[in-house]
PDB file of C-alpha atoms in Angstrom:
ATOM      1  CA  MET A   2      38.820-182.755  87.852  1.00 55.00           C
ATOM      2  CA  PRO A   3      36.605-180.030  89.224  1.00 69.00           C
ATOM      3  CA  PRO A   4      32.895-180.670  88.879  1.00 83.00           C
ATOM      4  CA  MET A   5      30.792-178.456  86.653  1.00 88.00           C
ATOM      5  CA  THR A   6      27.987-176.447  88.194  1.00 88.00           C
ATOM      6  CA  ARG A   7      24.458-177.261  87.028  1.00 89.00           C
ATOM      7  CA  GLU A   8      24.565-174.067  84.918  1.00 92.00           C
ATOM      8  CA  GLN A   9      27.872-175.110  83.293  1.00 92.00           C
ATOM      9  CA  ALA A  10      26.535-178.607  82.558  1.00 93.00           C
ATOM     10  CA  ASP A  11      23.375-177.083  81.072  1.00 94.00           C
ATOM     11  CA  ALA A  12      25.382-174.748  78.812  1.00 94.00           C
ATOM     12  CA  PHE A  13      27.695-177.588  77.764  1.00 93.00           C
ATOM     13  CA  LEU A  14      24.759-179.832  76.787  1.00 96.00           C
ATOM     14  CA  ARG A  15      23.058-177.022  74.848  1.00 94.00           C
ATOM     15  CA  GLU A  16      26.185-175.935  72.980  1.00 92.00           C
ATOM     16  CA  SER A  17      27.872-179.278  72.292  1.00 90.00           C
ATOM     17  CA  ARG A  18      27.417-180.878  68.881  1.00 90.00           C
ATOM     18  CA  ALA A  19      29.057-184.088  70.074  1.00 91.00           C
ATOM     19  CA  HIS A  20      27.142-187.348  70.041  1.00 92.00           C
ATOM     20  CA  ALA A  21      25.574-188.528  73.262  1.00 96.00           C
ATOM     21  CA  VAL A  22      26.511-192.086  74.198  1.00 97.00           C
ATOM     22  CA  VAL A  23      23.419-193.858  75.541  1.00 98.00           C
ATOM     23  CA  ALA A  24      23.876-196.863  77.828  1.00 98.00           C
ATOM     24  CA  THR A  25      20.946-199.261  78.243  1.00 98.00           C
ATOM     25  CA  ILE A  26      20.839-202.602  80.031  1.00 98.00           C
ATOM     26  CA  ASN A  27      20.746-205.852  78.048  1.00 98.00           C
ATOM     27  CA  LYS A  28      18.699-208.844  79.269  1.00 97.00           C
ATOM     28  CA  ASP A  29      21.863-210.444  80.663  1.00 97.00           C
ATOM     29  CA  GLY A  30      22.685-207.275  82.637  1.00 97.00           C
ATOM     30  CA  SER A  31      25.544-206.162  80.417  1.00 97.00           C
ATOM     31  CA  PRO A  32      25.599-202.578  79.089  1.00 97.00           C
ATOM     32  CA  GLN A  33      24.603-201.728  75.525  1.00 97.00           C
ATOM     33  CA  LEU A  34      26.168-198.464  74.282  1.00 97.00           C
ATOM     34  CA  THR A  35      25.033-196.408  71.308  1.00 94.00           C
ATOM     35  CA  PRO A  36      25.981-192.941  70.017  1.00 96.00           C
ATOM     36  CA  VAL A  37      22.973-190.737  69.214  1.00 96.00           C
ATOM     37  CA  TRP A  38      22.213-187.148  68.302  1.00 94.00           C
ATOM     38  CA  TYR A  39      20.218-185.419  71.032  1.00 97.00           C
ATOM     39  CA  HIS A  40      18.272-182.338  72.063  1.00 96.00           C
ATOM     40  CA  TRP A  41      18.607-180.744  75.519  1.00 97.00           C
ATOM     41  CA  ASP A  42      16.122-178.107  76.699  1.00 96.00           C
ATOM     42  CA  GLY A  43      17.574-177.551  80.150  1.00 95.00           C
ATOM     43  CA  LYS A  44      15.390-180.189  81.818  1.00 96.00           C
ATOM     44  CA  THR A  45      14.872-183.075  79.392  1.00 97.00           C
ATOM     45  CA  LEU A  46      17.219-184.998  77.115  1.00 98.00           C
ATOM     46  CA  THR A  47      15.503-186.224  73.932  1.00 97.00           C
ATOM     47  CA  PHE A  48      16.699-188.521  71.137  1.00 97.00           C
ATOM     48  CA  ALA A  49      15.095-190.669  68.418  1.00 94.00           C
ATOM     49  CA  LEU A  50      15.533-194.389  67.806  1.00 93.00           C
ATOM     50  CA  GLN A  51      14.303-196.851  65.230  1.00 91.00           C
ATOM     51  CA  GLU A  52      11.598-199.115  66.646  1.00 91.00           C
ATOM     52  CA  ARG A  53      13.443-202.315  65.771  1.00 92.00           C
ATOM     53  CA  THR A  54      16.644-201.524  67.708  1.00 94.00           C
ATOM     54  CA  LEU A  55      17.983-203.428  70.695  1.00 96.00           C
ATOM     55  CA  LYS A  56      18.370-200.207  72.684  1.00 96.00           C
ATOM     56  CA  LEU A  57      14.658-199.427  72.356  1.00 97.00           C
ATOM     57  CA  ARG A  58      13.710-202.982  73.358  1.00 97.00           C
ATOM     58  CA  ASN A  59      16.063-202.650  76.340  1.00 98.00           C
ATOM     59  CA  LEU A  60      14.370-199.396  77.410  1.00 98.00           C
ATOM     60  CA  GLN A  61      10.903-200.918  77.051  1.00 97.00           C
ATOM     61  CA  ARG A  62      11.952-203.744  79.373  1.00 97.00           C
ATOM     62  CA  ASP A  63      14.023-201.605  81.790  1.00 98.00           C
ATOM     63  CA  PRO A  64      13.765-197.801  81.429  1.00 98.00           C
ATOM     64  CA  ARG A  65      16.989-197.030  83.314  1.00 98.00           C
ATOM     65  CA  LEU A  66      19.685-195.380  81.235  1.00 97.00           C
ATOM     66  CA  THR A  67      22.886-193.420  81.515  1.00 98.00           C
ATOM     67  CA  VAL A  68      23.949-190.890  78.903  1.00 98.00           C
ATOM     68  CA  MET A  69      27.361-189.272  78.458  1.00 96.00           C
ATOM     69  CA  VAL A  70      28.244-186.308  76.259  1.00 96.00           C
ATOM     70  CA  HIS A  71      31.956-185.525  76.033  1.00 91.00           C
ATOM     71  CA  ALA A  72      33.868-182.723  74.369  1.00 84.00           C
ATOM     72  CA  GLU A  73      35.664-183.795  71.239  1.00 72.00           C
ATOM     73  CA  PRO A  74      38.373-184.543  70.276  1.00 68.00           C
ATOM     74  CA  ASN A  75      39.910-185.589  73.598  1.00 69.00           C
ATOM     75  CA  GLY A  76      36.990-185.788  76.043  1.00 68.00           C
ATOM     76  CA  ASP A  77      38.475-183.338  78.531  1.00 80.00           C
ATOM     77  CA  ARG A  78      34.995-182.065  79.451  1.00 88.00           C
ATOM     78  CA  TYR A  79      31.964-184.262  79.870  1.00 92.00           C
ATOM     79  CA  VAL A  80      28.500-184.549  81.381  1.00 95.00           C
ATOM     80  CA  VAL A  81      26.864-187.784  82.554  1.00 95.00           C
ATOM     81  CA  LEU A  82      23.088-187.983  83.079  1.00 96.00           C
ATOM     82  CA  ARG A  83      21.252-190.825  84.806  1.00 97.00           C
ATOM     83  CA  GLY A  84      17.530-191.417  84.840  1.00 97.00           C
ATOM     84  CA  ARG A  85      14.579-193.291  83.379  1.00 98.00           C
ATOM     85  CA  ALA A  86      13.369-193.174  79.806  1.00 98.00           C
ATOM     86  CA  THR A  87       9.869-192.559  78.581  1.00 98.00           C
ATOM     87  CA  ILE A  88       9.062-193.639  75.035  1.00 98.00           C
ATOM     88  CA  HIS A  89       6.831-191.528  72.799  1.00 97.00           C
ATOM     89  CA  ARG A  90       5.420-192.133  69.354  1.00 94.00           C
ATOM     90  CA  GLU A  91       3.748-188.786  68.709  1.00 91.00           C
ATOM     91  CA  ASP A  92       5.380-185.886  66.825  1.00 89.00           C
ATOM     92  CA  VAL A  93       8.338-188.097  65.856  1.00 88.00           C
ATOM     93  CA  GLN A  94       9.009-186.066  62.695  1.00 84.00           C
ATOM     94  CA  GLY A  95       8.970-182.806  64.651  1.00 87.00           C
ATOM     95  CA  TRP A  96      11.473-184.192  67.132  1.00 90.00           C
ATOM     96  CA  ARG A  97      13.678-185.551  64.359  1.00 85.00           C
ATOM     97  CA  ARG A  98      13.736-182.071  62.831  1.00 84.00           C
ATOM     98  CA  ARG A  99      14.723-180.454  66.142  1.00 89.00           C
ATOM     99  CA  ILE A 100      17.319-183.084  67.056  1.00 90.00           C
ATOM    100  CA  TRP A 101      18.968-183.601  63.689  1.00 85.00           C
ATOM    101  CA  GLY A 102      18.617-179.967  62.641  1.00 84.00           C
ATOM    102  CA  ARG A 103      20.942-178.857  65.419  1.00 87.00           C
ATOM    103  CA  TYR A 104      23.694-181.063  63.946  1.00 87.00           C
ATOM    104  CA  VAL A 105      23.276-180.572  60.191  1.00 84.00           C
ATOM    105  CA  GLY A 106      21.253-177.355  59.919  1.00 81.00           C
ATOM    106  CA  ARG A 107      17.600-176.728  59.106  1.00 77.00           C
ATOM    107  CA  LYS A 108      18.007-176.616  55.310  1.00 79.00           C
ATOM    108  CA  THR A 109      19.899-179.905  55.160  1.00 81.00           C
ATOM    109  CA  ILE A 110      17.463-181.734  57.428  1.00 73.00           C
ATOM    110  CA  GLU A 111      14.514-180.686  55.260  1.00 75.00           C
ATOM    111  CA  LYS A 112      16.290-182.379  52.314  1.00 76.00           C
ATOM    112  CA  TRP A 113      17.103-185.495  54.356  1.00 74.00           C
ATOM    113  CA  LEU A 114      13.811-186.120  56.140  1.00 71.00           C
ATOM    114  CA  PRO A 115      11.818-187.387  53.151  1.00 69.00           C
ATOM    115  CA  GLN A 116      14.514-190.004  52.497  1.00 67.00           C
ATOM    116  CA  LEU A 117      14.844-190.899  56.180  1.00 66.00           C
ATOM    117  CA  SER A 118      11.101-191.141  56.837  1.00 65.00           C
ATOM    118  CA  ARG A 119      10.523-194.644  55.578  1.00 67.00           C
ATOM    119  CA  PRO A 120       7.365-196.527  56.617  1.00 67.00           C
ATOM    120  CA  ASP A 121       9.403-199.731  56.935  1.00 66.00           C
ATOM    121  CA  GLN A 122      11.605-198.079  59.585  1.00 76.00           C
ATOM    122  CA  PRO A 123       9.269-196.550  62.195  1.00 88.00           C
ATOM    123  CA  MET A 124      10.855-194.364  64.848  1.00 90.00           C
ATOM    124  CA  ALA A 125      10.182-193.557  68.486  1.00 95.00           C
ATOM    125  CA  VAL A 126      11.256-190.603  70.601  1.00 97.00           C
ATOM    126  CA  VAL A 127      12.971-191.264  73.919  1.00 98.00           C
ATOM    127  CA  ARG A 128      12.893-188.613  76.641  1.00 98.00           C
ATOM    128  CA  MET A 129      14.680-188.559  79.980  1.00 98.00           C
ATOM    129  CA  VAL A 130      14.394-186.084  82.833  1.00 97.00           C
ATOM    130  CA  PRO A 131      17.694-186.791  84.615  1.00 96.00           C
ATOM    131  CA  GLU A 132      17.652-187.882  88.235  1.00 96.00           C
ATOM    132  CA  LYS A 133      21.376-187.122  88.477  1.00 94.00           C
ATOM    133  CA  VAL A 134      23.710-184.920  86.421  1.00 94.00           C
ATOM    134  CA  VAL A 135      27.494-184.909  86.864  1.00 92.00           C
ATOM    135  CA  GLY A 136      29.866-182.820  84.776  1.00 91.00           C
ATOM    136  CA  LEU A 137      33.655-182.590  84.887  1.00 88.00           C
ATOM    137  CA  ASP A 138      35.971-180.052  83.270  1.00 84.00           C
ATOM    138  CA  LEU A 139      39.685-180.865  82.878  1.00 76.00           C
ATOM    139  CA  PRO A 140      40.620-177.495  81.296  1.00 66.00           C
ATOM    140  CA  THR A 141      39.417-175.760  84.479  1.00 55.00           C
ATOM    141  CA  MET A 142      41.650-178.038  86.529  1.00 49.00           C
ATOM    142  CA  VAL A 143      44.617-177.275  84.260  1.00 46.00           C
ATOM    143  CA  GLU A 144      43.990-173.548  84.736  1.00 44.00           C
ATOM    144  CA  LEU A 145      43.917-174.000  88.525  1.00 44.00           C
ATOM    145  CA  PHE A 146      47.356-175.590  88.479  1.00 44.00           C
ATOM    146  CA  ALA A 147      48.958-173.356  85.832  1.00 43.00           C
ATOM    147  CA  GLY A 148      52.077-171.597  87.036  1.00 44.00           C
ATOM    148  CA  GLY A 149      53.703-174.294  89.130  1.00 43.00           C
ATOM    149  CA  GLY A 150      50.894-176.415  90.508  1.00 43.00           C
ATOM    150  CA  PRO A 151      49.435-176.418  94.011  1.00 45.00           C
ATOM    151  CA  GLU A 152      52.834-176.274  95.690  1.00 46.00           C
ATOM    152  CA  GLY A 153      53.487-172.894  94.089  1.00 41.00           C
TER     153      GLY A 153
END
């Protein structure tokens, strides 16, 4: 598959409404995978997690993570980001609005937030400035070989 340019990967991450799959590292070294909704601003990937989750505990112990966003339904385009997480506890509601609003719309999220903002389920915001970004695009490869393939 041909790699995406940085600009193509950026556009894909901004436009996609697919879940991001976050991989953290368990204590025993095995991967822990979780789908999350995310926000991408061109430099930083941001998502929210409940404080009591294994993935947040994993990131507190070892901040390395890998995130993949793939095009649905068949995953023929995807972007993988690798880096280190930073955990934030300020402006959590603002981030939840931005992240979740891009998936369900601003009006819907304003209805949901009061129900989702429970004191017994505190949240944290996780941010990652990627150290590496790789994107692949199968439809581009198919277009390259349309009309008989490389042999002509």
